[in-house]
Short mmCIF file of C-alpha atoms and ligand atoms in Angstrom, two decimals:
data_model
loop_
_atom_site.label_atom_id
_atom_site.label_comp_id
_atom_site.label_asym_id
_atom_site.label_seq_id
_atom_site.Cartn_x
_atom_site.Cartn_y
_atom_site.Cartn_z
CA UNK A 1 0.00 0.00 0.00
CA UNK A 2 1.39 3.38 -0.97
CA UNK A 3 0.70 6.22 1.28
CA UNK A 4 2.22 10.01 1.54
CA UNK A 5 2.86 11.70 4.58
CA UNK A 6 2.45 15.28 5.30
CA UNK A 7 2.64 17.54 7.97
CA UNK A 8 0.29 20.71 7.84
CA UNK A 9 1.47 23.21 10.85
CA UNK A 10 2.96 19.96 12.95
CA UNK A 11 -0.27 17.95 12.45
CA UNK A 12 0.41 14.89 10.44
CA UNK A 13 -1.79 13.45 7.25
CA UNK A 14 -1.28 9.43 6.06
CA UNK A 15 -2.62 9.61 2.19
CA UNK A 16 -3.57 6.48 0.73
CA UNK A 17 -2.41 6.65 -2.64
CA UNK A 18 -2.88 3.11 -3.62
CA UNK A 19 -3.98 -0.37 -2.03
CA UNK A 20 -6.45 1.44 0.09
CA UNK A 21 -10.00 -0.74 -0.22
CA UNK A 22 -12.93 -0.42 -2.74
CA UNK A 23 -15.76 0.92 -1.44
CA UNK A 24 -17.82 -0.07 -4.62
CA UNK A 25 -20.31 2.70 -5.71
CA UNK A 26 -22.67 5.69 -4.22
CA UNK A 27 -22.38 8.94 -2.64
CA UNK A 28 -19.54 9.80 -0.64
CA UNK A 29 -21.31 9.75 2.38
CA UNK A 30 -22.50 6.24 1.49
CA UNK A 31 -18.83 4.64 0.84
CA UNK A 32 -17.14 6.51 4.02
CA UNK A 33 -20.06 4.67 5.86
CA UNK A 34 -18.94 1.69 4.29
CA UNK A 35 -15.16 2.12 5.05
CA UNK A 36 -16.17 2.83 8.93
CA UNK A 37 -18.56 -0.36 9.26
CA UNK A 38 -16.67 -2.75 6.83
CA UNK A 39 -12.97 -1.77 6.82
CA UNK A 40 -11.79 -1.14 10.21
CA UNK A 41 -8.76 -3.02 9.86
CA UNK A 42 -7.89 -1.18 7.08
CA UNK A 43 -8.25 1.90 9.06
CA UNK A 44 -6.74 0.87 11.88
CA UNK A 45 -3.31 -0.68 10.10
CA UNK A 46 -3.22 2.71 8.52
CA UNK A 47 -3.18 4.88 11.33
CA UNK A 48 -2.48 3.24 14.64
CA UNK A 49 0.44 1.81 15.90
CA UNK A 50 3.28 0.50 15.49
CA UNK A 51 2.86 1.79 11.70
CA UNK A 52 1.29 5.29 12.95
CA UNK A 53 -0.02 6.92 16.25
CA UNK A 54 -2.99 8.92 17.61
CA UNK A 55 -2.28 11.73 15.90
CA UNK A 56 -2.07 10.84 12.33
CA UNK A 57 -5.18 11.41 9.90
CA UNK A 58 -5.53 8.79 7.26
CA UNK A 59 -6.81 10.65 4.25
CA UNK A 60 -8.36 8.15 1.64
CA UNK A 61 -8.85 9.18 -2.15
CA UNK A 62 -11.83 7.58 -3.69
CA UNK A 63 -13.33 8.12 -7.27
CA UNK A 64 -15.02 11.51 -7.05
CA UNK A 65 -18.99 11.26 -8.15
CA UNK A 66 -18.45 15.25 -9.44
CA UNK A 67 -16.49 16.32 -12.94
CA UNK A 68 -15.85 19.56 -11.23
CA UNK A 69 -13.85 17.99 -8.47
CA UNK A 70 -10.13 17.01 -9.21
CA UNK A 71 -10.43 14.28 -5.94
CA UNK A 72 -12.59 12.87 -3.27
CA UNK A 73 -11.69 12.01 0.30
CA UNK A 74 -12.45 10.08 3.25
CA UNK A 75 -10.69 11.37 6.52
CA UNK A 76 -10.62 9.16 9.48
CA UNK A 77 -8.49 8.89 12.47
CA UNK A 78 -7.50 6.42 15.19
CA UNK A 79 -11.36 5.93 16.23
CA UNK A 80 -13.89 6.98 13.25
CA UNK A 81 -14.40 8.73 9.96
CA UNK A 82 -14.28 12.55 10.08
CA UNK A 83 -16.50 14.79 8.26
CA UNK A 84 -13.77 17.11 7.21
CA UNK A 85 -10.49 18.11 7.86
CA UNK A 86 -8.89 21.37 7.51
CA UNK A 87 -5.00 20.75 8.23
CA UNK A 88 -5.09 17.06 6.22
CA UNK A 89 -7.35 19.09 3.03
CA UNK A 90 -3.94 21.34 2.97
CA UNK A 91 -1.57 18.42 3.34
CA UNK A 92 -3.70 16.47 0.49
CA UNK A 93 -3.27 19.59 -1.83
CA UNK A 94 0.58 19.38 -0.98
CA UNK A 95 0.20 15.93 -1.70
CA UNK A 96 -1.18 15.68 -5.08
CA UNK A 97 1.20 18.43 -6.06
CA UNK A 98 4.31 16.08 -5.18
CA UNK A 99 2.56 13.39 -7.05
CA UNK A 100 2.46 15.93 -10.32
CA UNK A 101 -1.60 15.68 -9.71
CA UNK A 102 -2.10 19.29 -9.41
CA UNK A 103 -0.61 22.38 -10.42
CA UNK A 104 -0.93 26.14 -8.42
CA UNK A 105 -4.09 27.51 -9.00
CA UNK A 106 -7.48 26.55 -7.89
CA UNK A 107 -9.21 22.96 -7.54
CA UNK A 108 -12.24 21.41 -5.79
CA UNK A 109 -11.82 18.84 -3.37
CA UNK A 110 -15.32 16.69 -2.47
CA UNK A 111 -15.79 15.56 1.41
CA UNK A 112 -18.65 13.58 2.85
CA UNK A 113 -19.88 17.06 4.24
CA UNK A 114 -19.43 18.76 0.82
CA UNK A 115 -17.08 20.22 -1.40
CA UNK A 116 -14.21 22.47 -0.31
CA UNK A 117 -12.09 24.68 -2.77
CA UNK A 118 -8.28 24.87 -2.62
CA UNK A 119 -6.44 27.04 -3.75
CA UNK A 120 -2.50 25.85 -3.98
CA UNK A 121 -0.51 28.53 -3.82
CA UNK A 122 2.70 29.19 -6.52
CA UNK A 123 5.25 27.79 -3.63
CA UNK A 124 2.58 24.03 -3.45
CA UNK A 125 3.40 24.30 0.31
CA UNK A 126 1.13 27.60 0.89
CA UNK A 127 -2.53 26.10 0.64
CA UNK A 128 -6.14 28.30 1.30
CA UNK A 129 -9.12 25.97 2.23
CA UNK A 130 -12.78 27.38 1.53
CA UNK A 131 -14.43 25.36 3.95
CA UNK A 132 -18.07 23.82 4.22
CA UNK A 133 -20.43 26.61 5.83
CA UNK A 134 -19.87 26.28 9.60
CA UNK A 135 -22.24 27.86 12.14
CA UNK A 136 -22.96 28.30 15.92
CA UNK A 137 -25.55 26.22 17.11
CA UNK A 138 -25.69 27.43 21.13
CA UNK A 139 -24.22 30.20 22.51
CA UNK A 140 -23.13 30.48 26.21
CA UNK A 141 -23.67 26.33 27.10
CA UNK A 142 -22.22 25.70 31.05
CA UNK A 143 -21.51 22.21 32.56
CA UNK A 144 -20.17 21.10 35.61
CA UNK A 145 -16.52 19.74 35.02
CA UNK A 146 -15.42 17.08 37.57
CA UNK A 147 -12.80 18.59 39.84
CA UNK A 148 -12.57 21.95 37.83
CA UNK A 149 -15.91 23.58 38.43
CA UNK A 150 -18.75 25.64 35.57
CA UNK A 151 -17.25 25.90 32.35
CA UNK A 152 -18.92 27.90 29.43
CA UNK A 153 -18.71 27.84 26.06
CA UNK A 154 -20.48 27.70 22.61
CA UNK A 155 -21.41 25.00 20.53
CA UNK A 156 -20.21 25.16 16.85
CA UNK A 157 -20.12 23.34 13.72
CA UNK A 158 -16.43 23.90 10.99
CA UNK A 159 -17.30 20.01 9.43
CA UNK A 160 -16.79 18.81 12.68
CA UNK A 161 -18.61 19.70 16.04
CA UNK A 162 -16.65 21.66 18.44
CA UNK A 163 -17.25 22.73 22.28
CA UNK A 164 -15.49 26.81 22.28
CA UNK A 165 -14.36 27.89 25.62
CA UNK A 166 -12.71 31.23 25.52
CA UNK A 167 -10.52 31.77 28.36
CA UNK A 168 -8.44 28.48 29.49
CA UNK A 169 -7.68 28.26 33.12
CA UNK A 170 -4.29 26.45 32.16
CA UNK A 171 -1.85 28.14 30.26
CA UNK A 172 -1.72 27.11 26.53
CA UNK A 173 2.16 25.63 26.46
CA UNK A 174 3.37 22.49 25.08
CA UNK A 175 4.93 21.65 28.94
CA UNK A 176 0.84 21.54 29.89
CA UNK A 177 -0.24 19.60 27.12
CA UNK A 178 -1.05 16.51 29.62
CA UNK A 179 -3.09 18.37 32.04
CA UNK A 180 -5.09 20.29 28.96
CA UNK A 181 -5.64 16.87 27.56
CA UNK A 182 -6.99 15.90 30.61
CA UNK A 183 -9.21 18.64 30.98
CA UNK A 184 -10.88 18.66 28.06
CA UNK A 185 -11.80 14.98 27.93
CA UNK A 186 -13.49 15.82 31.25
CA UNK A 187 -15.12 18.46 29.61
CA UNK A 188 -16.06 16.53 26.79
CA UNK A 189 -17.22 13.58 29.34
CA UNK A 190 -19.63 16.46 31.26
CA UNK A 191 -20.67 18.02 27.83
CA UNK A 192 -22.05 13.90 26.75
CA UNK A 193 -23.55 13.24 30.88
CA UNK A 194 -25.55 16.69 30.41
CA UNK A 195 -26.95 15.71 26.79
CA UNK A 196 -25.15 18.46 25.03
CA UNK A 197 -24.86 17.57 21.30
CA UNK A 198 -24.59 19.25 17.52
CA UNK A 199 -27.46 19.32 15.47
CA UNK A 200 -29.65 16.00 15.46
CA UNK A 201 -27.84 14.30 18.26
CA UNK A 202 -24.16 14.50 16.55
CA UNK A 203 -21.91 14.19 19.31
CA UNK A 204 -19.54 16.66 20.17
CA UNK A 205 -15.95 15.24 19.56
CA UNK A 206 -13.65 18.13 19.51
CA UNK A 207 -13.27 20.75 22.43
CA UNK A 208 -11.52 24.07 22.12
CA UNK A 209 -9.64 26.35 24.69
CA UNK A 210 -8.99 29.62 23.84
CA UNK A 211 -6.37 32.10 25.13
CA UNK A 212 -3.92 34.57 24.36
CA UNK A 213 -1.56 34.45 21.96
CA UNK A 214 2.64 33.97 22.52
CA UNK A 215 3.63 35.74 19.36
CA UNK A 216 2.44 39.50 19.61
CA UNK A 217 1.20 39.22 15.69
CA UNK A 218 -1.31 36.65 16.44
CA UNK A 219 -4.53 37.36 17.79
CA UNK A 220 -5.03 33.76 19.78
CA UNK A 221 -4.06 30.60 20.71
CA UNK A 222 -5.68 27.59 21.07
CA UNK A 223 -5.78 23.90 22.30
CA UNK A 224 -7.83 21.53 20.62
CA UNK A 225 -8.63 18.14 21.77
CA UNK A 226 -9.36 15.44 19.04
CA UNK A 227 -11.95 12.44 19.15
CA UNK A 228 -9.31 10.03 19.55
CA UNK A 229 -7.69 11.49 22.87
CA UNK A 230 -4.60 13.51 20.78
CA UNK A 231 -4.32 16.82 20.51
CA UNK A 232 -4.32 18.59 17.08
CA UNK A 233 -0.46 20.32 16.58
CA UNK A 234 -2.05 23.05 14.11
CA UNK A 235 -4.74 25.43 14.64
CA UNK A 236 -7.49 22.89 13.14
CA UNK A 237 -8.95 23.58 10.26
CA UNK A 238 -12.65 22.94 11.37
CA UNK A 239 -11.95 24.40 14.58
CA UNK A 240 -11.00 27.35 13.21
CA UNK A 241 -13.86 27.08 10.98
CA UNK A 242 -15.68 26.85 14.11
CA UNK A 243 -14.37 30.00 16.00
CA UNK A 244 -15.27 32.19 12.83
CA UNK A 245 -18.86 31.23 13.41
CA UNK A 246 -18.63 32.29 16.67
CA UNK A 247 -16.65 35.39 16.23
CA UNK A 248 -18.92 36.49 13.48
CA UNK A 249 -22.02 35.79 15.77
CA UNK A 250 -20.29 37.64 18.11
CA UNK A 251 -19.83 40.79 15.98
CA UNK A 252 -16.24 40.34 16.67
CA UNK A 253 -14.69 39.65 12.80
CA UNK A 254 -15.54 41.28 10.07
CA UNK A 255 -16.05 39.33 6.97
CA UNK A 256 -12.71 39.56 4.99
CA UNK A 257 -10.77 40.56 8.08
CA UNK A 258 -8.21 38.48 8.95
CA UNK A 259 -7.33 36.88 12.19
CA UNK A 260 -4.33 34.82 12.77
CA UNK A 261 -4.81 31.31 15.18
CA UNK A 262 -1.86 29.86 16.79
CA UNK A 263 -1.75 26.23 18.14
CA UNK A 264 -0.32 25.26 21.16
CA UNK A 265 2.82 23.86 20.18
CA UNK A 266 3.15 27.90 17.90
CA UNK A 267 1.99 27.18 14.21
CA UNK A 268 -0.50 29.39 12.86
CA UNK A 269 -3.24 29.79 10.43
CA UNK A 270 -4.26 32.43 8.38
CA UNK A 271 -7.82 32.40 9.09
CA UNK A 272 -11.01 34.88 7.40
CA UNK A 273 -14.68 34.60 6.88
CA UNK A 274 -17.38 35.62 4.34
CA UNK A 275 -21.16 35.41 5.35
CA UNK A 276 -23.10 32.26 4.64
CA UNK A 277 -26.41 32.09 2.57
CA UNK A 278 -29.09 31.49 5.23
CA UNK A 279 -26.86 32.41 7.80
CA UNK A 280 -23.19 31.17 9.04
CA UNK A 281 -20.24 31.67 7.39
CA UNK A 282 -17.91 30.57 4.49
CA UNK A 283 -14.38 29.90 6.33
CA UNK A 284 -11.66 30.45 4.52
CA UNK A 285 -7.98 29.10 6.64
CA UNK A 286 -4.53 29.18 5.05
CA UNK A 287 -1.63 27.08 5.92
CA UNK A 288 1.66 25.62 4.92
CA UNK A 289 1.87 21.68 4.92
CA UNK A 290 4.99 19.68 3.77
CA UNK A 291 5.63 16.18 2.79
CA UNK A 292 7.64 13.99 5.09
CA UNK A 293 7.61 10.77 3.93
CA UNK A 294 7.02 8.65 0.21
CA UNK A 295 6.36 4.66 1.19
CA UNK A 296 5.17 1.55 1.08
CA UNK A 297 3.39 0.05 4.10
CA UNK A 298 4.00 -3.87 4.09
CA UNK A 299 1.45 -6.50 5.54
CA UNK A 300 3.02 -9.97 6.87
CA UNK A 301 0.21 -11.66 7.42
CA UNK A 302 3.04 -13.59 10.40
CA UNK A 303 2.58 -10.31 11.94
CA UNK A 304 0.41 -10.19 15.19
CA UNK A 305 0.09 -6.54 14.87
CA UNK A 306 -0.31 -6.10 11.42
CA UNK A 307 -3.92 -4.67 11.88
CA UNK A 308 -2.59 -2.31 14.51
CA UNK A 309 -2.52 -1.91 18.29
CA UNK A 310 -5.87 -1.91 19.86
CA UNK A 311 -6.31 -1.63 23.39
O1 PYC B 1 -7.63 20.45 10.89
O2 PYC B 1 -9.79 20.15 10.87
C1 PYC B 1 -8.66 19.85 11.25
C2 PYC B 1 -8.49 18.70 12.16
C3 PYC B 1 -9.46 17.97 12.77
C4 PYC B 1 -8.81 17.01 13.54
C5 PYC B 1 -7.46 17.17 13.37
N1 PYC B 1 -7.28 18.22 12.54
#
């Protein structure tokens, strides 16, 4: 199986290039079903270890059902499918550039939650993502966090759903990346005991903290917890997506304005807005990914962990 990896902003993308399996005909949304209830080995000797590790996305490329779309891709990570993803979208574009697949200039990209447009930039490390519309669902939501008292925060959908707490009562460093971790899986554990969910039950997976910014151009920082139990390195694509909802709600952003997101280990995004019809917005995040690694992942069927480690 050939794969490409990729590192958008320190947050690492596995694309199957070939070998991955066939997931036969339909919509997108159809086939990634498929690949979640019928190929989880695949999955999981893609991403986990001793091949990968939590972080990794495994991007797979599928026929696209659209003649306006150049590919089509099913992201999924050490536990599920995900709708989108902003950082692996930018290290797919890098991607299919090494591969001689795409030139600068715009392409579309389709996603089980729709299509995004790419724009690779002339140095095919510099991508833009126009994301799916994202939106704020809640405003202002509080739960009880064991051990850590009332948190607050919004409820907002970037192609994934995302919990948004603004001000982070530990400091957003990579030495506190253990006790954030922590935190936010209790927050996400309080969030699922007090019924708080996305749109038609969708459970919230990802949880956002919020504070200030290390580098004086940036206008924030965050820490973003993924479904899995890692934490994303960049900014996150679709949580960024997320946090434009919520500062246009807020009246915050303008559309067009720019604000700049740094992660907690100091990449940044490039992040801006235009409204949404019906409401929300249209994100638009820009970001730098680079290939690491061009190989061949090998199968023995001799070895016990050739399907990956599962607890
Ligand atoms: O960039 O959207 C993103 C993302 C989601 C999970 C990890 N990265």
């Amino acid at each position: 199986m050939r794969v490409i990896d990729s590192h958008t902003a320190g947050e690492p993308t596995r694309t199957v290039i070939e070998g991955g399996p066939d997931l036969g005909s339909g919509s997108l949304v159809e086939r990634a079903a498929r690949l979640e209830a019928e190929h989880i080995d695949f999955c999981a000797s893609v991403v986990l270890e001793p091949r990968g590790h939590d972080a990794i996305i495994g991007a797979l490329l599928v026929p696209p059902t659209r003649d306006d779309c150049v590919a089509a891709v099913i992201y999924f990570n050490n536990l599920q499918n995900l709708g989108m993803c902003g950082h692996a979208t930018i290290g797919l574009a890098v991607t299919l550039a090494h591969l001689g697949r795409i030139d600068p200039g715009h392409h579309k990209f389709e996603t089980p939650v729709g299509v995004v447009e790419v724009l690779l930039h002339d140095d095919a490390n510099t991508v833009s993502v126009v994301n799916v519309k994202s939106y704020r669902l809640h405003k202002d939501v509080s739960v009880d966090v064991e051990g850590h008292g009332r948190f607050t925060g919004d409820v907002a959908y970037g192609g994934n759903w995302f919990f948004l707490v603004k001000d982070s009562p530990i400091e957003l460093i990579a030495e506190n990346i253990r006790p954030l971790t922590d935190l936010t899986q209790k927050i996400r554990s309080a969030l699922e005991e007090a019924g708080v969910t996305g749109t038609d039950g969708a459970w919230i997976d990802h949880i956002e903290l919020f504070g200030s910014s290390v580098d004086a151009s940036a206008n924030s920082r965050n820490f973003v917890l993924c479904p899995g139990g890692s934490y994303d390195r960049s900014p996150c694509g679709t949580g960024c997506s997320a946090k434009l909802a919520c500062l246009a709600a807020d009246g915050i952003l303008e559309p067009g304005q720019e604000w700049i997101q740094e992660s907690v280990i100091g990449s940044t995004y490039r992040i801006s807005y235009q409204p949404g019809t019906g409401g929300g917005v249209v994100p638009k995040i820009t970001g730098q990914a680079f290939v690491t690694s061009d190989a061949n992942l090998v199968f023995n069927p001799a070895d016990p962990y050739s399907k990956g480690i599962r607890p």
